[in-house]
Amino acid sequence: MSSVKDWAAPNPVTENRSGIIGKGVERYEGKLKVTGTAAYAYEVEPPSAPAYGYLLAATIAKGRITAIDISAAEASPGVKLVWTHLNVPKQARRGERINPRSQRPANPALAGDRVEFFGQPVAFVAADTWENARAAANLIRVSYAAEPAVLDFRASLDLAEMPDGEEDVLIGDFEGAYARAPAQIDETYFSPLQNHVQMEPCATTAWWEGDKVTVHTSIQMVKGGQHALAETLAIPSEKVHLLTRYIGGGFGGKGQAYDDLTLAALGARALGQPVKLTYTRQQMFQATIHRPAVSMRVRLGAEPDGRLNAFAVEAVTHCARSASFVEHAANFSRNLYAAPNRLTGHRLVKMDIPHAGPMRAPGEASGMLSLECAMDELAEKLGIDPIELRLRNEPDVDPETGKPFSIRQLTECLNTGAQRFGWSRRNPKPGQVRDGRWLVGMGMAAAIRGNFLLPAKAGVRIDGTGVITLRQGMTDIGTGTYTILAQITAETMGVTMDEVKVELGDSEFPPAPGSGGQFGAATAGSAAFEANMNLRRALAELAIGDPNSPLYGGDPTYVTFGNGNIAIENRSESLATLVSRAAPDGVYVEGAISPAADARDYSQHTYGGHFAEVGVDTVTGEVRMRRMFGVFAAGRILNAKTAKSQVTGGMIWGVGTALTEGNVVDNRYGSFINQDMAGYLVPSHADIVDLDAIFLEEADDKANPMGIKGVGELGICGAGAAVANAIYNACGVRLRDFPMTPDKVLEGLMAKGL
Amino acid sequence: MRPFTYERPTDVAAAVKAVAATPGAKFLAGGTNLLDLMKLDIEQPTHLVDVNRLPLAGMEDTSDGGLRIGSMVTNSHLAADARVRSRYSVLTQAIVSGGSGQLRNKATAGGNLLQRTRCAYFYDPSKPCNKRLPGSGCSALDGLNRNSAIFGASEACIATHPSDMAVALTALGASLETMTADGATRTLAVADLHRLPGDTPHIETTLAAGELITAVVLPPAPAGGQVYRKARDRASYAGGLASVAVVGSQVAFGAVAHKPWRAEKTEAALASGAGAVEAAHAELAGAQDNGKNGFKIALVARMTADALAQAREGRGA
Ligand SMILES: Cc1cc2nc3c(=O)[nH]c(=O)nc-3n(C[C@H](O)[C@H](O)[C@H](O)COP(=O)(O)OP(=O)(O)OC[C@H]3O[C@@H](n4cnc5c(N)ncnc54)[C@H](O)[C@@H]3O)c2cc1C
Ligand code: SF4
């Protein structure tokens, strides 16, 4: 195993001689996407005419299917098959794992008469057209015996239990220190359940050749999907070829496979014909995972100078009864501020609604809404500027583990942001700044999100024309992965981007863990870097050993790559010349990365500061963004443009979290009230007027060989709290119930006599 | 969606006849509402008569100084028309506050008036809804109904009409020209087009089966400022939580009832010299909340007072 020390030496990426690293180069696959020629899973052309599937969803929250009448559906025009739990082909049992190395166990569809949530697929129809399949599905009559269900989270907080295998983290004497603290904050914040609302719904196109199935599906984890399907069908994973070339948004919601994958594969096998199956927009809301709601109690006990002495962040959240998941909404606070006496922990309510699961920055995204507002409340109570309050609680080492930080630029983020944003113009007294009918205010919040490196592999091949093709079982969910892998390859091999090809999303390529947890660029990128370094070594050896090469007999330590050439001082030839002559079939090598043995000796995170200015309409209570600015420190930035898109995208989600987004369970049915994009409001262009972000110079040599870190989740962390704090500064209405819609703000304004 | 047949006549009388001749037939204009509802099986027409080729996309001044707007004029064209912008700015303000640019490019004057409620339960065929399935019950009554009516609701239905354009037309005192199945034409006030839900919320308008709206006729613009105010959860592309149209001393509310709501008591109060706040409250004294939509009463009162004040300052005049 390697050590972080091995990563400190200069390498082609950190030297960045041609300057491609960091440049805001255009998206590698951008042209395909904007011209509509990037085939997403549902659009992939199968080898012969497909049948089209449709799923019928349960309309109760919990209970049993007592009868199901498919006769009308079977007789409906164009219908090829109708499956329910009574006649679906045999699959492995849920959770079963024949191959112990499978990353995911079996996940059978239509697996029984039990209904565990509203929206659960209960029947599958395949027909000659999608319309015929849908029309037939609507003719299926299902009878249920409904059972009492836990559906109302806020009314069920008393059911909350300690999650299995967890305990609270208690350091020092929180209760005592809190009781003695001269300044106290004790507030509870609520953030609602959120849906991922990816543009592209879950979808699969499947076909069989002999005993091997090819599935094009929209999933963030290639191996996870391949293994889940193989286990479900009880076939070896080599018999599943899973491809996921382009993904129209994932955000964590596609970290797992859904029934489209299983039923498309089963349907194609039964029909001897390719099958396409997609979730509808409504099914995406009702029947895939969501970010659970969080009720968070925050207690802060501080000295008059603002130093925190006692600090508790306690989250109550929920998950499906049958699929445990803990939204670790308090975890972030363990690494953020110094305080000697600390209490953090989680409680879980088991509910009869769809599965809770990860969504962009799980934990931080909802968790930071509480503490970062509570810090604002404490700052006001003590008459200290909210930035200054955070600076006074800046720890020298990780506040819980005592480990050194790999690098921590939170202070720089806050100070730079304050200066660039014009924070000094903020009036600390709320409700003072008027602009016509608007009250205007500013708010800020800190951002923190962990950084991770997972094991991954990559393969790289150079052919006789000098074209270098990187292959990896990695995904690009719209984040820019294709592009940064091309940049890493070009810089490492000393060629231009035009000479690089990147092929991703294929279970037969060297595996990478996929996109999630903002570990994608660091993990896949480092494996790609290592593969390219191995290719450099292989080509150096090839040239030095080839009597026809000008480098023949040279010292490999002096070999350099640049401008498409391989060289030792002034002896050089082009890569194309070398390969076409010495290895006409091309050269292929692989590379791998794994976490350094001592990586966990450091506290390693990405950081940021958010600054928001809002206007509150004093007539209607509508809140509109005026400006938002973020400063982030997240290691070396590989691509200025795609990285910025990631953090601004996160900030925009934070705006949505603060102002509009959220779903509500109808407690009578167990369904979500919002199930399309006209009802579930994400920010529109008009909501985001002036929003910008910058990155601080940084390289984290404890992170990986390139010193890069993740940026995909950092932008959302704390963003909503900055907006909420700005609302308070604007109008003096302190809301602790997200999202802060006009009805809530108006009530607050009226209570203040405004 | 059910299988349906389709035709695209070029003659108004032929279009009306075509709908009359086929049970379950409907007109198709921009399709931005009808097609969505068909996909969800909420509307199940057997036959679509596409009215996009009818010669109804023109606009002309009327002899009394008003404006006749063909029912097939798109919302985008209508809002951008120089005459509308200068004489009927409340209409432009209302239209551009609705939907998105893409929707307005497709949406027509006739279709906009006849769009159906955005009540979430109406859009969810798994739930009881008297409007969708008469007699099945109203899920909104005890449900999540922040956006329900504060005027004229019934036990059978508490939905609101979502059109912004219709609110401005109501305040302007606009009327409609129609053609019925037998080829006869008639005129009716926009204010008389929509019905309150009563116990038949599925019957939404006073149009006869197969009656085609051919034009919207605006009277000469009344004196005074024109203001449209709409409160919504996000800055664009969201239905109103409530809206107010003020045209001189004529006032209508949106998203508060099963129809655009002419605020006659506010108008009467204004006529008898009441101030903006008092006049606003005159109508809202008759509003009723159901426990979850109470904020609308205060919201409309505040918006109305504010819009009246702005109109008095001459905005939009
Ligand atoms: C996401 C979304 C957001 C929206 N937001 C708003 C908003 O904020 N404000 C707003 O006002 N609207 C909003 N709308 C609604 C939009 O304005 C309407 O869908 C549109 O105006 C309907 O016009 P159309 O021509 O497309 O009608 P169609 O969908 O073609 O028809 C609607 C109905 O009218 C009938 N019809 C059409 N023309 C005639 C005619 N000439 N005579 C008789 N019957 C006719 C049809 O048979 C059908 O029943 C929104 C819509 C969507 C999808
Ligand atoms: S309010 Fe009207 S539209 Fe909504 S559920 Fe009730 S009956 Fe249906």
mmCIF file of C-alpha atoms in Angstrom, chain A residues 59 118 131 134-135 138-139 282 437 617-620 622 624 659-660 664-666 668-669 671 673 675-678 680-684 686-687 741-743 746 749-750 754, chain B residues 1-3 38-41 118 120-121 123-128 138-144 146 229-238 241 295 298-299 302-303 306 310:
data_model
loop_
_atom_site.group_PDB
_atom_site.id
_atom_site.type_symbol
_atom_site.label_atom_id
_atom_site.label_comp_id
_atom_site.label_asym_id
_atom_site.label_seq_id
_atom_site.Cartn_x
_atom_site.Cartn_y
_atom_site.Cartn_z
ATOM 1 C CA THR A 59 -51.953 3.130 -4.931
ATOM 2 C CA PHE A 118 -47.233 4.076 -2.583
ATOM 3 C CA GLU A 131 -48.837 4.198 -25.669
ATOM 4 C CA ARG A 134 -49.614 2.478 -20.923
ATOM 5 C CA ALA A 135 -53.228 2.155 -22.032
ATOM 6 C CA ASN A 138 -54.363 1.430 -16.900
ATOM 7 C CA LEU A 139 -56.864 -1.404 -17.476
ATOM 8 C CA GLN A 282 -44.619 10.698 -11.655
ATOM 9 C CA ARG A 437 -41.323 47.625 -1.651
ATOM 10 C CA ASP A 617 -41.374 41.694 -0.889
ATOM 11 C CA THR A 618 -43.047 43.417 2.031
ATOM 12 C CA VAL A 619 -46.428 43.144 0.358
ATOM 13 C CA THR A 620 -46.451 39.442 -0.503
ATOM 14 C CA GLU A 622 -42.028 36.615 -1.705
ATOM 15 C CA ARG A 624 -36.166 36.828 -4.493
ATOM 16 C CA LEU A 659 -37.113 28.988 -1.079
ATOM 17 C CA THR A 660 -39.151 26.415 -2.965
ATOM 18 C CA VAL A 664 -44.963 16.503 1.412
ATOM 19 C CA VAL A 665 -46.557 13.146 2.072
ATOM 20 C CA ASP A 666 -50.318 13.079 1.892
ATOM 21 C CA ARG A 668 -54.110 9.643 3.889
ATOM 22 C CA TYR A 669 -52.498 7.911 0.930
ATOM 23 C CA SER A 671 -48.119 9.582 -1.776
ATOM 24 C CA ILE A 673 -48.312 15.758 -3.284
ATOM 25 C CA GLN A 675 -45.149 14.530 -8.639
ATOM 26 C CA ASP A 676 -44.210 16.624 -11.624
ATOM 27 C CA MET A 677 -42.026 19.619 -12.322
ATOM 28 C CA ALA A 678 -44.977 21.996 -12.352
ATOM 29 C CA TYR A 680 -42.119 20.432 -7.389
ATOM 30 C CA LEU A 681 -40.415 23.747 -7.844
ATOM 31 C CA VAL A 682 -36.705 23.843 -8.533
ATOM 32 C CA PRO A 683 -35.254 27.271 -9.248
ATOM 33 C CA SER A 684 -35.938 28.696 -12.691
ATOM 34 C CA ALA A 686 -35.418 34.033 -13.191
ATOM 35 C CA ASP A 687 -34.730 32.887 -9.634
ATOM 36 C CA THR A 741 -42.318 30.117 0.936
ATOM 37 C CA PRO A 742 -44.296 33.371 0.744
ATOM 38 C CA ASP A 743 -47.053 32.135 3.056
ATOM 39 C CA LEU A 746 -45.862 36.757 5.075
ATOM 40 C CA LEU A 749 -43.968 39.919 8.395
ATOM 41 C CA MET A 750 -47.494 40.362 9.702
ATOM 42 C CA LEU A 754 -45.122 44.851 8.697
ATOM 43 C CA MET B 1 -54.003 7.897 -23.333
ATOM 44 C CA ARG B 2 -56.772 6.360 -25.366
ATOM 45 C CA PRO B 3 -56.650 5.969 -29.129
ATOM 46 C CA MET B 38 -54.729 13.073 -22.196
ATOM 47 C CA LYS B 39 -51.394 11.500 -21.337
ATOM 48 C CA LEU B 40 -52.601 11.077 -17.779
ATOM 49 C CA ASP B 41 -55.932 9.655 -18.988
ATOM 50 C CA ARG B 118 -53.880 22.745 -11.405
ATOM 51 C CA ALA B 120 -52.731 18.348 -7.548
ATOM 52 C CA TYR B 121 -55.425 15.768 -6.865
ATOM 53 C CA TYR B 123 -53.819 15.560 -11.804
ATOM 54 C CA ASP B 124 -53.490 12.303 -9.888
ATOM 55 C CA PRO B 125 -55.903 9.667 -11.199
ATOM 56 C CA SER B 126 -55.226 7.467 -8.174
ATOM 57 C CA LYS B 127 -57.128 9.921 -5.965
ATOM 58 C CA PRO B 128 -60.824 10.763 -5.603
ATOM 59 C CA CYS B 138 -62.823 15.761 -3.165
ATOM 60 C CA SER B 139 -59.325 14.823 -1.974
ATOM 61 C CA ALA B 140 -58.343 18.437 -1.566
ATOM 62 C CA LEU B 141 -60.986 19.190 1.014
ATOM 63 C CA ASP B 142 -59.036 17.517 3.823
ATOM 64 C CA GLY B 143 -55.807 17.335 1.925
ATOM 65 C CA LEU B 144 -52.832 19.472 1.115
ATOM 66 C CA ARG B 146 -52.631 25.562 0.422
ATOM 67 C CA ARG B 229 -49.712 41.602 -9.455
ATOM 68 C CA LYS B 230 -49.091 37.906 -9.024
ATOM 69 C CA ALA B 231 -47.568 36.268 -5.966
ATOM 70 C CA ARG B 232 -45.843 32.965 -6.550
ATOM 71 C CA ASP B 233 -43.422 30.566 -4.970
ATOM 72 C CA ARG B 234 -40.709 31.177 -7.548
ATOM 73 C CA ALA B 235 -39.845 34.095 -9.768
ATOM 74 C CA SER B 236 -41.097 32.539 -12.987
ATOM 75 C CA TYR B 237 -42.898 29.481 -14.293
ATOM 76 C CA ALA B 238 -45.187 29.004 -11.336
ATOM 77 C CA LEU B 241 -50.691 31.803 -5.066
ATOM 78 C CA PHE B 295 -52.710 33.292 4.117
ATOM 79 C CA ALA B 298 -54.191 38.600 3.813
ATOM 80 C CA LEU B 299 -52.100 38.187 0.692
ATOM 81 C CA ARG B 302 -52.218 43.462 0.656
ATOM 82 C CA MET B 303 -51.667 42.973 -3.059
ATOM 83 C CA ASP B 306 -50.741 47.901 -3.285
ATOM 84 C CA GLN B 310 -49.812 51.802 -8.059
#
